[in-house]
DNA sequence: TTTGTAAAAGATATGCGGGTCCTTTATTAG
DNA sequence: CTAATAAAGGACCCGCATATCTTTTACAAA
């Protein structure tokens, strides 16, 4: 479904939303440590996200990653789109060259139901909103 | 979601169910040709399926692949299990080490809803049954 | 029994996502 | 201004899914 890069990206963004509050910045070290993912690889993903304006960063002492006001409004969908591209939700689950309702594969309608549901979630949940749910309902990231 | 091997496996099984009727056998050549997948690789997947008793084969002239009576009863779920292993439907969509409802990731419940639907489909649809739907509703495989 | 045919098996290549390392650049505290 | 710090950027490596090729084995028809 999601590539590893994309999973890391989402989890990192959520971690920042929950923990990088009040102007605090968080470094790759802590991030990689808390998410339990390989540090150098996470760094790559993070800078890719910065380039895509999904998260923000400052260099130097007391620097690190954080979410600007704009970044809080970023949706999970934007992250997926930016990292994995648009095909995750539009390609046929059986790998057929085209996914269409007029000549569907046998799993098409069931797969679409699933994907549409998830898609909706991704589309309308901003990082900032999710952060609150996460702390409130003590979810894992 | 599914690996390429698994996609090929499912499509091949369905093709056999639809076309290898009345004791006819179908060779790798035709199969690869019709499904538009790489022939030598498909051959590997097919023999893997034979070993797993998901499909049947005979060597020699007029030989090829087909579905025995037992094979008709095989479900898509068995194919997925045999090719991709059990993790496809039980692992966390964000890659967390465990997927559980008690400490869920933010996408857990939405993802589960989707997956359960698909899972049901895979679990209760036997190849033989699907074959009829496919011809009747002119679906693509 | 012979011969042609087609799958089985094994060894081998390739591409890419995933992962690491090293150097450069920017920032800020002192 | 300087030194310490942390991200950015570039080059590189590795394993595995994917894909290919060659040889061997089994079967069936004649
Ligand atoms: S055609 Fe296969 S999922 Fe739509
Ligand atoms: S915990 Fe992530 S999908 Fe269940």
Short mmCIF file of C-alpha atoms (C1' of nucleotides) and ligand atoms in Angstrom, two decimals:
data_model
loop_
_atom_site.label_atom_id
_atom_site.label_comp_id
_atom_site.label_asym_id
_atom_site.label_seq_id
_atom_site.Cartn_x
_atom_site.Cartn_y
_atom_site.Cartn_z
CA UNK A 1 0.00 0.00 0.00
CA UNK A 2 2.40 2.69 1.20
CA UNK A 3 6.13 2.54 0.58
CA UNK A 4 8.45 2.53 3.57
CA UNK A 5 9.46 6.10 2.75
CA UNK A 6 5.83 7.11 2.87
CA UNK A 7 5.17 5.32 6.14
CA UNK A 8 8.17 7.04 7.69
CA UNK A 9 7.01 10.37 6.30
CA UNK A 10 3.55 10.11 7.78
CA UNK A 11 4.80 8.93 11.14
CA UNK A 12 7.43 11.67 11.27
CA UNK A 13 4.90 14.35 10.44
CA UNK A 14 2.56 13.08 13.14
CA UNK A 15 5.37 12.92 15.66
CA UNK A 16 6.28 16.50 14.91
CA UNK A 17 2.66 17.58 15.20
CA UNK A 18 2.44 16.04 18.64
CA UNK A 19 5.87 16.92 20.02
CA UNK A 20 7.29 19.92 18.16
CA UNK A 21 5.04 22.44 19.83
CA UNK A 22 5.64 26.03 20.98
CA UNK A 23 8.50 26.70 18.61
CA UNK A 24 10.49 23.65 19.66
CA UNK A 25 12.49 21.88 17.00
CA UNK A 26 13.28 18.19 16.82
CA UNK A 27 16.40 16.67 15.28
CA UNK A 28 16.77 13.60 13.10
CA UNK A 29 18.42 11.78 15.96
CA UNK A 30 15.47 12.02 18.32
CA UNK A 31 13.01 11.42 15.52
CA UNK A 32 14.74 8.28 14.30
CA UNK A 33 15.14 7.13 17.86
CA UNK A 34 11.53 7.53 18.85
CA UNK A 35 10.09 6.13 15.63
CA UNK A 36 12.64 3.32 15.65
CA UNK A 37 13.62 3.76 12.03
CA UNK A 38 17.08 3.97 10.40
CA UNK A 39 18.42 7.47 10.97
CA UNK A 40 20.20 8.28 7.69
CA UNK A 41 17.28 7.04 5.66
CA UNK A 42 14.81 9.04 7.69
CA UNK A 43 16.97 12.11 7.09
CA UNK A 44 16.48 11.63 3.36
CA UNK A 45 12.76 11.38 3.71
CA UNK A 46 12.67 14.45 5.92
CA UNK A 47 14.58 16.64 3.51
CA UNK A 48 12.33 15.42 0.73
CA UNK A 49 9.39 16.59 2.81
CA UNK A 50 11.01 19.95 3.44
CA UNK A 51 11.50 20.43 -0.29
CA UNK A 52 7.84 19.59 -0.77
CA UNK A 53 6.84 22.15 1.88
CA UNK A 54 5.22 19.48 3.99
CA UNK A 55 7.38 20.21 7.03
CA UNK A 56 9.90 22.93 7.94
CA UNK A 57 13.45 22.96 9.22
CA UNK A 58 16.23 25.23 10.44
CA UNK A 59 19.92 24.43 10.46
CA UNK A 60 22.47 25.11 13.14
CA UNK A 61 22.47 24.84 16.91
CA UNK A 62 18.99 24.42 18.39
CA UNK A 63 17.85 23.69 14.86
CA UNK A 64 15.72 20.81 13.69
CA UNK A 65 12.40 19.98 12.14
CA UNK A 66 9.01 21.40 13.01
CA UNK A 67 5.63 22.30 11.55
CA UNK A 68 4.83 25.85 10.51
CA UNK A 69 1.26 27.15 10.64
CA UNK A 70 0.86 26.17 7.00
CA UNK A 71 2.33 22.74 7.64
CA UNK A 72 -0.33 22.06 10.26
CA UNK A 73 -2.91 22.23 7.49
CA UNK A 74 -1.17 19.62 5.36
CA UNK A 75 -3.27 16.50 4.86
CA UNK A 76 -2.04 12.92 4.88
CA UNK A 77 -3.10 12.73 1.28
CA UNK A 78 -0.66 15.47 0.33
CA UNK A 79 2.11 13.52 2.00
CA UNK A 80 1.25 10.31 0.19
CA UNK A 81 0.98 12.17 -3.09
CA UNK A 82 4.31 13.87 -2.56
CA UNK A 83 6.20 10.73 -1.60
CA UNK A 84 4.53 7.86 -3.42
CA UNK A 85 2.90 9.68 -6.31
CA UNK A 86 -0.69 9.46 -7.50
CA UNK A 87 -0.83 5.78 -8.44
CA UNK A 88 -1.40 4.35 -4.99
CA UNK A 89 -5.12 4.95 -5.22
CA UNK A 90 -5.79 4.72 -8.91
CA UNK A 91 -4.03 1.58 -10.08
CA UNK A 92 -5.68 -1.80 -10.41
CA UNK A 93 -5.17 -4.07 -7.42
CA UNK A 94 -4.42 -6.97 -9.77
CA UNK A 95 -1.98 -4.91 -11.80
CA UNK A 96 -4.12 -4.56 -14.90
CA UNK A 97 -2.99 -1.68 -17.09
CA UNK A 98 -6.15 0.30 -16.45
CA UNK A 99 -8.54 0.31 -13.51
CA UNK A 100 -12.04 1.16 -14.66
CA UNK A 101 -15.56 0.37 -13.63
CA UNK A 102 -16.62 -0.46 -17.16
CA UNK A 103 -14.15 -3.31 -17.58
CA UNK A 104 -13.30 -4.07 -13.97
CA UNK A 105 -11.20 -6.87 -12.63
CA UNK A 106 -13.02 -9.27 -10.29
CA UNK A 107 -11.80 -7.41 -7.24
CA UNK A 108 -12.40 -3.91 -8.54
CA UNK A 109 -15.54 -2.87 -6.69
CA UNK A 110 -14.49 -4.31 -3.38
CA UNK A 111 -11.06 -2.76 -3.71
CA UNK A 112 -12.53 0.60 -4.64
CA UNK A 113 -14.80 0.58 -1.61
CA UNK A 114 -11.79 0.06 0.61
CA UNK A 115 -9.63 2.58 -1.13
CA UNK A 116 -12.29 5.25 -1.31
CA UNK A 117 -12.90 4.98 2.38
CA UNK A 118 -9.28 5.31 3.21
CA UNK A 119 -8.83 8.00 0.62
CA UNK A 120 -11.52 10.09 2.24
CA UNK A 121 -9.79 9.81 5.57
CA UNK A 122 -6.48 10.86 4.12
CA UNK A 123 -8.00 13.73 2.22
CA UNK A 124 -9.79 15.46 5.04
CA UNK A 125 -7.56 14.80 8.01
CA UNK A 126 -4.98 17.53 8.49
CA UNK A 127 -1.87 16.73 10.48
CA UNK A 128 -2.75 19.30 13.11
CA UNK A 129 -6.17 17.80 13.76
CA UNK A 130 -4.79 14.30 13.95
CA UNK A 131 -2.22 15.34 16.53
CA UNK A 132 -4.99 16.11 18.99
CA UNK A 133 -6.75 12.81 18.43
CA UNK A 134 -3.48 10.98 18.87
CA UNK A 135 -2.68 12.40 22.28
CA UNK A 136 -6.30 12.23 23.40
CA UNK A 137 -6.78 8.60 22.45
CA UNK A 138 -3.20 7.58 23.17
CA UNK A 139 -2.50 6.14 19.76
CA UNK A 140 0.77 4.73 18.57
CA UNK A 141 2.91 6.34 15.95
CA UNK B 1 -0.94 -4.68 -1.55
CA UNK B 2 -0.20 -7.80 -3.59
CA UNK B 3 3.21 -8.64 -5.00
CA UNK B 4 3.56 -9.01 -8.73
CA UNK B 5 3.93 -12.76 -8.29
CA UNK B 6 0.65 -12.83 -6.43
CA UNK B 7 -1.15 -10.73 -9.02
CA UNK B 8 0.07 -13.05 -11.75
CA UNK B 9 -0.95 -16.07 -9.71
CA UNK B 10 -4.49 -14.83 -9.20
CA UNK B 11 -4.94 -13.82 -12.80
CA UNK B 12 -3.52 -17.10 -14.07
CA UNK B 13 -5.81 -19.11 -11.84
CA UNK B 14 -8.82 -17.14 -13.03
CA UNK B 15 -7.80 -17.51 -16.64
CA UNK B 16 -7.53 -21.25 -16.19
CA UNK B 17 -10.91 -21.39 -14.48
CA UNK B 18 -12.50 -19.61 -17.42
CA UNK B 19 -10.63 -21.23 -20.30
CA UNK B 20 -9.25 -24.60 -19.23
CA UNK B 21 -12.58 -26.36 -19.29
CA UNK B 22 -13.57 -29.90 -20.30
CA UNK B 23 -10.16 -31.40 -19.70
CA UNK B 24 -8.34 -28.88 -21.88
CA UNK B 25 -4.85 -27.84 -20.78
CA UNK B 26 -3.23 -24.48 -21.33
CA UNK B 27 0.51 -23.91 -21.76
CA UNK B 28 2.68 -21.17 -20.34
CA UNK B 29 2.99 -19.63 -23.76
CA UNK B 30 -0.71 -18.96 -24.22
CA UNK B 31 -1.13 -17.97 -20.59
CA UNK B 32 1.68 -15.44 -20.69
CA UNK B 33 0.46 -14.19 -24.03
CA UNK B 34 -3.12 -13.61 -22.95
CA UNK B 35 -2.27 -12.12 -19.57
CA UNK B 36 0.50 -10.03 -21.12
CA UNK B 37 3.06 -10.93 -18.50
CA UNK B 38 6.69 -12.11 -18.88
CA UNK B 39 6.63 -15.77 -19.82
CA UNK B 40 9.61 -17.23 -17.91
CA UNK B 41 8.59 -15.46 -14.75
CA UNK B 42 5.01 -16.63 -15.04
CA UNK B 43 6.34 -20.16 -15.43
CA UNK B 44 8.01 -19.86 -12.05
CA UNK B 45 4.85 -18.64 -10.41
CA UNK B 46 2.87 -21.45 -12.00
CA UNK B 47 5.14 -24.19 -10.79
CA UNK B 48 5.06 -22.63 -7.35
CA UNK B 49 1.29 -22.89 -7.51
CA UNK B 50 1.45 -26.51 -8.62
CA UNK B 51 3.68 -27.35 -5.67
CA UNK B 52 1.15 -25.63 -3.42
CA UNK B 53 -1.66 -27.69 -4.96
CA UNK B 54 -3.45 -24.58 -6.13
CA UNK B 55 -3.45 -25.63 -9.77
CA UNK B 56 -2.52 -28.81 -11.64
CA UNK B 57 -0.28 -29.64 -14.58
CA UNK B 58 0.75 -32.45 -16.87
CA UNK B 59 3.97 -32.61 -18.86
CA UNK B 60 4.43 -33.75 -22.40
CA UNK B 61 2.49 -33.29 -25.61
CA UNK B 62 -0.98 -31.83 -25.12
CA UNK B 63 0.13 -31.07 -21.60
CA UNK B 64 -0.25 -27.84 -19.74
CA UNK B 65 -1.94 -26.30 -16.73
CA UNK B 66 -5.53 -26.77 -15.62
CA UNK B 67 -7.75 -26.93 -12.57
CA UNK B 68 -8.74 -30.21 -10.99
CA UNK B 69 -12.02 -30.57 -9.15
CA UNK B 70 -10.24 -29.75 -5.91
CA UNK B 71 -8.52 -26.78 -7.47
CA UNK B 72 -11.88 -25.28 -8.38
CA UNK B 73 -12.60 -24.97 -4.68
CA UNK B 74 -9.44 -23.03 -3.95
CA UNK B 75 -10.12 -19.51 -2.70
CA UNK B 76 -8.26 -16.37 -3.63
CA UNK B 77 -7.23 -16.14 -0.02
CA UNK B 78 -5.40 -19.45 -0.26
CA UNK B 79 -3.51 -18.15 -3.27
CA UNK B 80 -2.51 -14.95 -1.53
CA UNK B 81 -1.49 -16.89 1.55
CA UNK B 82 0.56 -19.32 -0.48
CA UNK B 83 2.37 -16.69 -2.52
CA UNK B 84 2.64 -13.61 -0.32
CA UNK B 85 2.35 -15.16 3.11
CA UNK B 86 0.05 -14.20 5.97
CA UNK B 87 1.20 -10.64 6.59
CA UNK B 88 -0.69 -8.91 3.79
CA UNK B 89 -3.81 -8.52 5.88
CA UNK B 90 -2.48 -8.45 9.39
CA UNK B 91 0.32 -5.92 9.31
CA UNK B 92 -0.02 -2.25 10.23
CA UNK B 93 -0.58 0.02 7.29
CA UNK B 94 1.96 2.46 8.72
CA UNK B 95 4.51 -0.29 9.31
CA UNK B 96 4.26 -0.35 13.10
CA UNK B 97 5.59 -3.61 14.55
CA UNK B 98 2.16 -4.68 15.73
CA UNK B 99 -1.31 -3.88 14.48
CA UNK B 100 -3.79 -3.95 17.30
CA UNK B 101 -7.01 -2.24 18.21
CA UNK B 102 -5.86 -1.49 21.72
CA UNK B 103 -2.91 0.65 20.63
CA UNK B 104 -3.88 1.46 17.09
CA UNK B 105 -2.16 3.78 14.68
CA UNK B 106 -4.24 6.72 13.50
CA UNK B 107 -5.29 4.89 10.36
CA UNK B 108 -5.98 1.53 11.99
CA UNK B 109 -9.75 1.47 12.12
CA UNK B 110 -10.25 2.92 8.70
CA UNK B 111 -7.71 0.52 7.25
CA UNK B 112 -9.26 -2.46 8.99
CA UNK B 113 -12.71 -1.65 7.65
CA UNK B 114 -11.33 -1.65 4.14
CA UNK B 115 -9.21 -4.71 4.58
CA UNK B 116 -11.91 -6.78 6.21
CA UNK B 117 -14.19 -6.17 3.27
CA UNK B 118 -11.58 -7.27 0.82
CA UNK B 119 -10.54 -10.11 3.06
CA UNK B 120 -14.09 -11.42 3.12
CA UNK B 121 -14.19 -11.39 -0.63
CA UNK B 122 -10.96 -13.32 -0.89
CA UNK B 123 -11.97 -15.78 1.76
CA UNK B 124 -15.32 -16.85 0.43
CA UNK B 125 -14.90 -16.63 -3.31
CA UNK B 126 -13.65 -19.87 -4.83
CA UNK B 127 -11.94 -19.73 -8.18
CA UNK B 128 -14.67 -21.81 -9.78
CA UNK B 129 -17.44 -19.47 -8.65
CA UNK B 130 -15.56 -16.43 -9.81
CA UNK B 131 -15.06 -17.91 -13.26
CA UNK B 132 -18.79 -17.79 -13.87
CA UNK B 133 -19.12 -14.20 -12.72
CA UNK B 134 -16.22 -13.23 -14.91
CA UNK B 135 -17.71 -14.57 -18.13
CA UNK B 136 -21.20 -13.43 -17.25
CA UNK B 137 -20.20 -9.85 -16.45
CA UNK B 138 -17.41 -9.72 -19.00
CA UNK B 139 -14.71 -8.72 -16.59
CA UNK B 140 -11.06 -8.28 -17.39
CA UNK B 141 -8.35 -10.52 -16.14
"C1'" DT C 1 9.95 -48.04 -28.42
"C1'" DT C 2 10.81 -43.85 -30.38
"C1'" DT C 3 10.12 -39.10 -30.89
"C1'" DG C 4 8.29 -34.64 -30.07
"C1'" DT C 5 6.44 -31.75 -26.67
"C1'" DA C 6 5.85 -29.16 -22.62
"C1'" DA C 7 6.59 -28.57 -17.68
"C1'" DA C 8 10.15 -28.72 -13.79
"C1'" DA C 9 14.27 -27.32 -11.98
"C1'" DG C 10 18.33 -24.82 -11.22
"C1'" DA C 11 21.54 -21.31 -12.04
"C1'" DT C 12 21.98 -16.63 -13.18
"C1'" DA C 13 21.03 -11.65 -14.30
"C1'" DT C 14 18.78 -6.96 -13.42
"C1'" DG C 15 16.41 -2.84 -11.37
"C1'" DC C 16 14.99 -0.49 -7.67
"C1'" DG C 17 13.48 0.54 -3.11
"C1'" DG C 18 15.74 0.81 0.94
"C1'" DG C 19 19.76 2.03 3.51
"C1'" DT C 20 24.53 4.09 4.61
"C1'" DC C 21 28.45 7.40 4.52
"C1'" DC C 22 30.88 11.63 3.75
"C1'" DT C 23 31.18 16.43 2.60
"C1'" DT C 24 29.11 21.00 2.37
"C1'" DT C 25 26.25 24.76 3.92
"C1'" DA C 26 23.59 27.45 7.05
"C1'" DT C 27 22.60 29.07 11.65
"C1'" DT C 28 23.30 30.57 16.21
"C1'" DA C 29 25.34 30.82 20.80
"C1'" DG C 30 29.11 32.75 23.03
"C1'" DC D 1 34.33 36.47 14.65
"C1'" DT D 2 34.58 31.90 15.89
"C1'" DA D 3 33.25 27.45 17.05
"C1'" DA D 4 29.86 24.20 17.57
"C1'" DT D 5 25.84 22.27 15.72
"C1'" DA D 6 22.52 20.31 12.70
"C1'" DA D 7 20.38 19.96 8.21
"C1'" DA D 8 21.27 19.50 3.07
"C1'" DG D 9 23.30 17.28 -0.60
"C1'" DG D 10 25.85 13.98 -3.23
"C1'" DA D 11 27.79 9.49 -4.00
"C1'" DC D 12 27.49 4.97 -3.09
"C1'" DC D 13 26.08 0.08 -1.51
"C1'" DC D 14 22.91 -3.92 -0.78
"C1'" DG D 15 19.14 -7.22 -0.82
"C1'" DC D 16 15.27 -8.74 -2.80
"C1'" DA D 17 11.52 -8.95 -5.99
"C1'" DT D 18 11.46 -9.46 -10.62
"C1'" DA D 19 13.00 -11.52 -14.73
"C1'" DT D 20 15.75 -14.67 -17.90
"C1'" DC D 21 18.21 -18.70 -19.76
"C1'" DT D 22 19.55 -23.57 -20.01
"C1'" DT D 23 19.18 -28.23 -18.91
"C1'" DT D 24 16.52 -32.07 -17.30
"C1'" DT D 25 12.45 -34.81 -16.64
"C1'" DA D 26 7.95 -36.63 -17.67
"C1'" DC D 27 4.35 -37.70 -20.66
"C1'" DA D 28 1.64 -38.95 -24.88
"C1'" DA D 29 1.00 -40.04 -29.43
"C1'" DA D 30 2.44 -42.69 -33.20
S1 LIG E 1 -9.80 -2.87 -12.41
FE1 LIG E 1 -8.73 -3.94 -10.87
S2 LIG E 1 -9.06 -2.65 -9.17
FE2 LIG E 1 -10.10 -1.56 -10.73
S1 LIG E 2 -2.13 -0.41 13.98
FE1 LIG E 2 -1.78 0.49 12.04
S2 LIG E 2 -3.24 -0.56 10.85
FE2 LIG E 2 -3.57 -1.49 12.78
#
